[in-house]
Coordinates of C-alpha atoms in Angstrom, one line a residue:
M83 CA 85.9 -13.0 -6.5
K84 CA 89.2 -14.1 -8.0
D85 CA 87.6 -15.7 -11.0
F86 CA 84.7 -13.3 -11.2
N87 CA 84.4 -11.4 -14.5
K88 CA 82.2 -8.3 -14.3
Y89 CA 81.9 -8.1 -18.1
V90 CA 80.1 -11.4 -18.4
R91 CA 76.4 -11.7 -17.4
P92 CA 75.3 -14.6 -15.1
T93 CA 74.9 -17.8 -17.3
E94 CA 73.7 -20.4 -14.8
V95 CA 70.2 -19.5 -15.7
S96 CA 69.4 -18.2 -19.2
P97 CA 67.8 -15.8 -19.8
V98 CA 68.6 -13.7 -16.7
T99 CA 65.4 -12.4 -15.1
V100 CA 65.8 -8.7 -14.0
N101 CA 62.9 -7.4 -11.8
V102 CA 62.5 -3.6 -12.0
T103 CA 60.3 -1.5 -9.6
F104 CA 60.1 2.2 -10.2
F105 CA 59.7 4.7 -7.3
L106 CA 58.6 8.2 -8.3
V107 CA 60.0 11.0 -6.1
G108 CA 58.6 14.0 -8.0
I109 CA 57.7 15.7 -11.3
K110 CA 60.6 17.9 -12.1
E111 CA 59.3 19.6 -15.2
F112 CA 56.6 19.2 -17.9
D113 CA 57.2 21.3 -20.9
E114 CA 54.1 21.4 -23.0
V115 CA 55.7 23.5 -25.8
N116 CA 58.6 21.1 -26.4
G117 CA 56.9 17.9 -25.3
M118 CA 59.4 17.1 -22.5
F119 CA 58.5 15.2 -19.4
S120 CA 61.1 15.1 -16.7
V121 CA 60.8 13.2 -13.4
T122 CA 63.0 12.3 -10.4
G123 CA 62.9 8.7 -9.3
F124 CA 64.9 5.6 -8.4
F125 CA 64.6 1.9 -9.1
Q126 CA 64.8 -1.3 -7.1
V127 CA 66.5 -3.8 -9.5
T128 CA 67.0 -7.4 -8.4
W129 CA 68.5 -10.4 -10.2
Q130 CA 70.2 -13.7 -9.3
D131 CA 73.9 -14.2 -9.7
S132 CA 75.1 -17.6 -8.5
R133 CA 78.8 -16.6 -8.9
L134 CA 78.4 -14.5 -5.8
R135 CA 76.8 -17.1 -3.5
W136 CA 78.5 -18.2 -0.3
N137 CA 78.0 -20.1 2.9
S138 CA 77.6 -17.4 5.6
S139 CA 78.9 -19.7 8.3
D140 CA 82.2 -19.9 6.6
Y141 CA 82.6 -16.2 6.7
G142 CA 81.7 -15.3 10.2
D143 CA 77.9 -15.4 9.6
L144 CA 78.2 -12.8 6.8
Q145 CA 74.8 -12.4 5.3
T146 CA 75.2 -9.5 2.9
L147 CA 77.9 -7.9 0.9
E148 CA 78.1 -4.5 -0.8
L149 CA 80.1 -4.0 -4.0
P150 CA 80.6 -0.8 -6.1
E151 CA 78.9 -0.7 -9.5
R152 CA 82.3 -0.7 -11.2
K153 CA 83.4 -4.0 -9.5
T154 CA 80.4 -6.2 -10.5
W155 CA 78.1 -7.0 -13.3
I156 CA 74.9 -4.9 -13.5
P157 CA 72.2 -4.8 -16.1
N158 CA 72.5 -1.8 -18.4
I159 CA 69.0 -0.5 -17.8
S160 CA 68.3 2.5 -19.9
L161 CA 65.5 4.9 -20.7
L162 CA 64.3 3.8 -24.2
N163 CA 62.4 6.9 -25.1
P164 CA 64.6 9.7 -23.9
Y165 CA 64.2 13.4 -24.8
V166 CA 67.9 13.8 -25.8
R167 CA 69.8 10.5 -26.1
V168 CA 69.8 7.0 -24.7
E169 CA 71.9 6.6 -21.6
R170 CA 72.3 4.1 -18.8
I171 CA 70.8 4.9 -15.5
A172 CA 73.9 3.7 -13.7
K173 CA 76.0 6.6 -12.5
G174 CA 78.4 4.7 -10.3
V175 CA 76.8 6.1 -7.1
S176 CA 74.6 3.3 -5.8
P177 CA 76.4 0.1 -4.6
V178 CA 75.0 -3.4 -5.4
R179 CA 74.1 -5.4 -2.3
Y180 CA 74.4 -9.2 -2.5
S181 CA 72.9 -11.7 -0.1
S182 CA 74.5 -15.1 0.7
S183 CA 72.0 -16.8 -1.6
G184 CA 73.3 -14.8 -4.6
I185 CA 70.4 -12.3 -4.9
A186 CA 71.5 -8.9 -6.0
V187 CA 69.7 -5.7 -5.1
W188 CA 70.5 -2.4 -6.8
L189 CA 68.9 1.0 -6.1
P190 CA 70.0 3.5 -8.8
G191 CA 68.4 6.9 -9.1
D192 CA 68.4 9.7 -11.6
V193 CA 66.5 12.5 -13.2
L194 CA 64.8 11.0 -16.3
S195 CA 63.6 13.1 -19.2
S196 CA 61.5 11.5 -21.9
R197 CA 59.5 12.7 -24.9
C198 CA 55.7 13.0 -24.3
E199 CA 52.9 13.6 -26.8
V200 CA 50.9 16.6 -25.5
D201 CA 47.1 17.1 -26.1
V202 CA 46.2 20.7 -25.3
T203 CA 42.6 20.6 -26.8
K204 CA 41.1 21.3 -23.4
Y205 CA 43.8 23.6 -22.0
P206 CA 43.9 24.7 -19.2
F207 CA 41.5 21.9 -18.1
D208 CA 43.6 19.2 -19.8
T209 CA 44.9 15.8 -18.7
Q210 CA 48.2 14.4 -20.0
T211 CA 49.5 10.9 -20.1
C212 CA 53.3 10.4 -20.4
R213 CA 55.2 7.1 -20.8
L214 CA 58.6 6.0 -19.6
L215 CA 60.1 2.9 -21.2
F216 CA 62.9 1.0 -19.4
G217 CA 64.9 -1.9 -20.7
C218 CA 68.3 -3.5 -21.2
W219 CA 69.6 -1.8 -24.3
G220 CA 71.3 -4.3 -26.6
Y221 CA 70.2 -7.5 -24.9
P222 CA 67.6 -9.6 -26.7
S223 CA 64.8 -11.4 -24.9
S224 CA 66.8 -14.7 -25.0
S225 CA 69.6 -13.2 -22.8
I226 CA 67.8 -10.8 -20.4
V227 CA 64.2 -10.5 -19.5
V228 CA 63.2 -7.3 -17.8
Q229 CA 59.9 -7.5 -15.9
A230 CA 57.9 -5.5 -13.4
P231 CA 56.8 -7.4 -10.3
N232 CA 54.5 -4.6 -9.2
P233 CA 51.7 -3.2 -11.5
K234 CA 51.9 0.2 -9.7
V235 CA 54.5 2.9 -9.4
G236 CA 56.0 3.3 -5.9
T237 CA 54.8 6.7 -4.5
F238 CA 56.0 6.4 -0.9
Y239 CA 58.5 9.2 -1.4
F240 CA 56.5 11.2 -3.9
I241 CA 56.4 15.0 -3.4
E242 CA 53.3 16.8 -4.8
H243 CA 53.8 19.1 -7.8
D244 CA 52.2 22.7 -7.7
T245 CA 50.8 22.4 -11.3
W246 CA 50.2 18.8 -11.9
E247 CA 48.3 16.1 -10.0
I248 CA 48.8 12.4 -10.7
V249 CA 45.4 10.8 -11.2
H250 CA 46.4 7.4 -12.5
Q251 CA 49.6 5.4 -13.0
R252 CA 50.2 1.9 -14.4
V253 CA 53.2 -0.4 -14.9
E254 CA 53.3 -3.3 -17.3
T255 CA 55.8 -5.6 -18.9
V256 CA 56.1 -5.6 -22.7
S257 CA 57.8 -8.5 -24.5
D258 CA 58.5 -9.1 -28.1
L259 CA 61.0 -11.2 -30.2
F260 CA 63.8 -8.7 -29.8
L261 CA 63.4 -7.0 -26.5
T262 CA 61.6 -7.0 -23.2
Y263 CA 61.0 -3.7 -21.4
V264 CA 58.9 -2.1 -18.6
S265 CA 56.3 0.5 -19.5
V266 CA 55.4 3.1 -16.9
D267 CA 52.3 5.3 -17.8
I268 CA 51.7 8.4 -15.7
T269 CA 48.5 10.3 -16.1
M270 CA 48.4 13.9 -14.8
K271 CA 45.7 16.5 -14.4
R272 CA 46.6 20.2 -14.5
H273 CA 45.6 22.6 -11.7
P274 CA 43.8 25.2 -13.8
G275 CA 43.7 28.0 -11.2
F276 CA 46.7 30.0 -12.5
A277 CA 45.7 29.9 -16.2
V278 CA 42.0 30.7 -15.4
I279 CA 42.9 33.8 -13.4
N280 CA 45.6 35.1 -15.7
V281 CA 44.4 34.1 -19.1
V282 CA 40.8 32.8 -19.3
L283 CA 39.0 35.3 -17.1
P284 CA 40.7 38.4 -18.7
L285 CA 39.7 37.1 -22.2
I286 CA 36.1 36.7 -21.1
F287 CA 36.2 40.3 -19.7
F288 CA 37.7 41.6 -22.9
G289 CA 34.9 39.9 -24.9
L290 CA 32.3 41.7 -22.7
M291 CA 34.1 45.0 -23.0
N292 CA 33.7 44.8 -26.8
I293 CA 29.9 45.2 -26.3
F294 CA 30.2 48.2 -24.0
V295 CA 31.6 50.3 -26.9
F296 CA 28.0 51.0 -28.0
I297 CA 27.1 52.4 -24.6
L298 CA 29.6 55.2 -24.9
P299 CA 28.1 58.5 -26.0
T300 CA 29.1 59.4 -29.5
E301 CA 29.8 63.0 -28.4
S302 CA 32.6 61.7 -26.1
G303 CA 34.8 60.9 -29.1
E304 CA 36.2 57.9 -27.3
R305 CA 34.5 55.1 -29.2
L306 CA 37.2 54.4 -31.7
S307 CA 40.1 54.6 -29.2
Y308 CA 38.2 52.3 -26.8
C309 CA 37.5 49.5 -29.3
V310 CA 41.1 49.7 -30.7
T311 CA 42.5 49.4 -27.2
V312 CA 40.4 46.3 -26.6
L313 CA 41.6 44.9 -29.9
L314 CA 45.2 45.4 -29.0
A315 CA 44.7 43.8 -25.6
I316 CA 43.2 40.7 -27.1
A317 CA 46.0 40.5 -29.6
V318 CA 48.6 40.6 -26.8
F319 CA 46.7 37.7 -25.0
L320 CA 46.7 35.7 -28.2
T321 CA 50.5 35.9 -28.1
I322 CA 50.6 34.8 -24.5
V323 CA 48.4 31.8 -25.2
E324 CA 50.5 30.8 -28.2
Q325 CA 53.7 30.9 -26.1
N326 CA 52.2 28.3 -23.6
L327 CA 51.0 25.8 -26.2
P328 CA 53.0 23.5 -28.5
P329 CA 53.3 24.8 -32.1
T330 CA 51.3 22.0 -33.7
S331 CA 48.3 22.0 -35.9
D332 CA 46.7 18.9 -34.5
P333 CA 45.3 19.3 -32.0
I334 CA 44.7 23.0 -31.5
S335 CA 43.4 24.3 -28.2
I336 CA 39.8 25.4 -27.9
L337 CA 41.1 28.4 -26.1
S338 CA 43.0 29.4 -29.2
Y339 CA 39.8 29.3 -31.2
Y340 CA 38.1 31.4 -28.6
V341 CA 40.8 34.1 -28.6
L342 CA 40.7 34.2 -32.4
A343 CA 37.0 34.6 -32.3
N344 CA 37.3 37.5 -29.9
L345 CA 39.9 39.1 -32.1
G346 CA 37.7 38.8 -35.1
M347 CA 34.7 40.2 -33.3
S348 CA 36.8 43.1 -32.0
C349 CA 38.0 43.8 -35.6
F350 CA 34.4 43.8 -36.8
I351 CA 33.3 46.1 -34.0
C352 CA 36.1 48.5 -34.9
F353 CA 34.9 48.5 -38.5
V354 CA 31.3 49.2 -37.5
V355 CA 32.3 52.0 -35.2
I356 CA 34.4 53.6 -38.0
I357 CA 31.6 53.4 -40.5
G358 CA 29.1 54.7 -37.9
L359 CA 31.2 57.7 -36.9
D360 CA 31.9 58.6 -40.5
A361 CA 28.3 58.5 -41.4
M362 CA 27.4 60.8 -38.5
R363 CA 30.2 63.1 -39.6
G364 CA 28.5 63.3 -43.0
E365 CA 25.2 64.4 -41.3
T366 CA 26.8 67.2 -39.2
E367 CA 29.4 68.6 -41.6
P368 CA 28.6 70.4 -44.9
W369 CA 29.2 68.6 -48.1
D370 CA 32.0 69.6 -50.4
R371 CA 31.4 69.1 -54.1
S372 CA 35.2 69.0 -54.7
D373 CA 35.7 66.2 -52.3
H374 CA 32.5 64.1 -52.7
T375 CA 30.6 63.3 -55.9
V376 CA 27.0 63.1 -54.8
L377 CA 23.8 63.3 -56.8
R378 CA 21.3 65.2 -54.8
H379 CA 17.8 65.4 -56.2
V380 CA 14.4 66.6 -55.0
T381 CA 11.3 64.9 -56.2
C382 CA 7.9 66.4 -56.9
S383 CA 5.1 63.8 -56.7
V384 CA 1.3 64.3 -56.8
P385 CA -0.1 67.8 -56.7
G386 CA 0.1 69.3 -53.3
T387 CA 2.5 66.7 -52.0
L388 CA 6.3 67.0 -51.8
Q389 CA 8.6 64.1 -51.0
I390 CA 12.3 64.7 -50.8
F391 CA 14.7 61.8 -51.5
I392 CA 18.2 61.0 -52.5
A393 CA 19.1 59.1 -55.7
G394 CA 22.8 58.8 -55.3
W395 CA 25.1 58.4 -52.4
T396 CA 28.9 58.4 -51.9
S397 CA 30.8 56.0 -49.8
Y398 CA 30.1 58.3 -46.8
T399 CA 26.4 57.7 -46.9
W400 CA 24.1 54.8 -45.9
G401 CA 23.0 53.4 -49.2
K402 CA 22.3 54.0 -52.9
C403 CA 19.0 54.4 -54.7
A404 CA 18.6 52.2 -57.8
D405 CA 15.0 53.0 -58.7
A406 CA 15.2 56.7 -59.5
I407 CA 12.5 58.0 -61.9
P408 CA 12.9 61.5 -63.6
C409 CA 10.5 64.1 -62.3
T410 CA 8.4 65.9 -65.0
G411 CA 6.7 68.3 -62.6
H412 CA 9.3 71.1 -62.8
E413 CA 11.8 71.4 -65.6
D414 CA 14.1 73.6 -63.6
C415 CA 14.2 71.1 -60.7
G416 CA 15.9 68.3 -62.5
A417 CA 14.8 66.0 -59.7
V418 CA 14.0 62.4 -59.6
H419 CA 11.4 60.4 -57.8
C420 CA 12.9 57.7 -55.5
P421 CA 10.6 55.1 -53.9
T422 CA 12.9 54.9 -50.9
G423 CA 12.2 58.1 -49.0
Y424 CA 14.9 60.0 -47.1
A425 CA 12.9 63.3 -46.8
P426 CA 14.1 64.2 -43.3
Y427 CA 17.7 63.8 -44.3
C428 CA 17.4 65.4 -47.7
A429 CA 15.7 68.5 -46.3
T430 CA 18.9 69.2 -44.4
I431 CA 21.5 68.8 -47.1
L432 CA 19.6 69.8 -50.2
F433 CA 18.2 73.3 -49.4
N434 CA 20.8 75.1 -51.4
Q435 CA 20.9 72.6 -54.2
C436 CA 17.2 72.9 -55.4
K437 CA 16.5 75.4 -58.2
C438 CA 12.7 74.8 -58.2
S439 CA 10.8 77.4 -56.2
P440 CA 7.9 75.1 -55.2
C441 CA 10.3 72.4 -54.0
K442 CA 12.5 74.9 -52.2
S443 CA 9.5 76.3 -50.3
H444 CA 8.6 72.9 -49.1
I445 CA 12.2 72.2 -48.1
S446 CA 12.2 75.4 -46.1
L447 CA 9.0 74.4 -44.4
M448 CA 10.5 71.0 -43.4
R449 CA 13.7 72.5 -42.1
G450 CA 11.7 74.7 -39.9
G451 CA 10.1 71.7 -38.2
G452 CA 7.0 71.6 -40.3
S453 CA 5.7 68.7 -42.4
G454 CA 4.8 68.0 -46.0
A455 CA 1.4 67.1 -47.3
H456 CA 1.7 63.6 -46.0
G457 CA 3.1 64.6 -42.6
V458 CA 6.7 63.8 -43.3
S459 CA 8.6 65.8 -40.6
V460 CA 12.2 66.6 -40.1
P461 CA 13.8 66.2 -36.7

């Protein structure tokens, strides 16, 4: 050890072959929003250093020797795709064990955080694949070759995660002109139970509750408040879903589209309920000329027949007649003949508006539950 220089790599064989085996202990965190994949694991790193080779019989049959990291040369293995910054995995904790033949075995461990591309299209039934890249930073392939002797991740010490289940893992060696590194691919499948119970099922129930608004009796006066409450609940769940998904436009979760569709449908139902309630209010409340500009007309058709129609409507009514024809039967009536008949409705609101005695008598008859010459009755 007197002439040993820990800053110089072994040069007897060039390049130095460094074998790296990764053992996964557990998944610490997977942040879908920020794209951070964090795991706990350790490595078994081996290489050959002829400078620390000895004859065991000359040293009392000494077969192995442990040296601290700071006293010997170690490969500067680093995580090449970190979430924050590139750092060596060596922390000065694990010693390096040498055998009499010069083979070094090093077992460093650490919490490793890498950046991971997240695909939430099928959330919460999604599967994610994250990659960890390990290599000797700064050493070209001509100096150090990092390789994986085992095509699988070691899972002897793995502790299951409560949200993610590992369904596939692969280890391969990647080499190019500038660098060799080990690629560790881990494929995980989400346990969807929590998201289904707390997000998906409530959204389905809210979608069904939108339909039930039409079952409520109009007399209860709760239709509008009911549909607005459902609308606000869906809006809150839209916020919850957005907080659990990455803020990206590609891809967008199918669940986000479903929540947006529910929100749009709820807004449409609120609009329909408002229009319907307002139209019913127009049927039950008297019309005020100062507030509503309405053209009310009574038509006189063939002799002996009276049809009552509406030529103009305000925004509080159902429609508008565009085919009104002036009536010539009674000059004092000033009515029009409209092909689209609203006799039952007109008989209720136009009794005091008609100045024509024959028309008014027929209106009075219809209001009392009778019928016109063609049997048009008023409920």
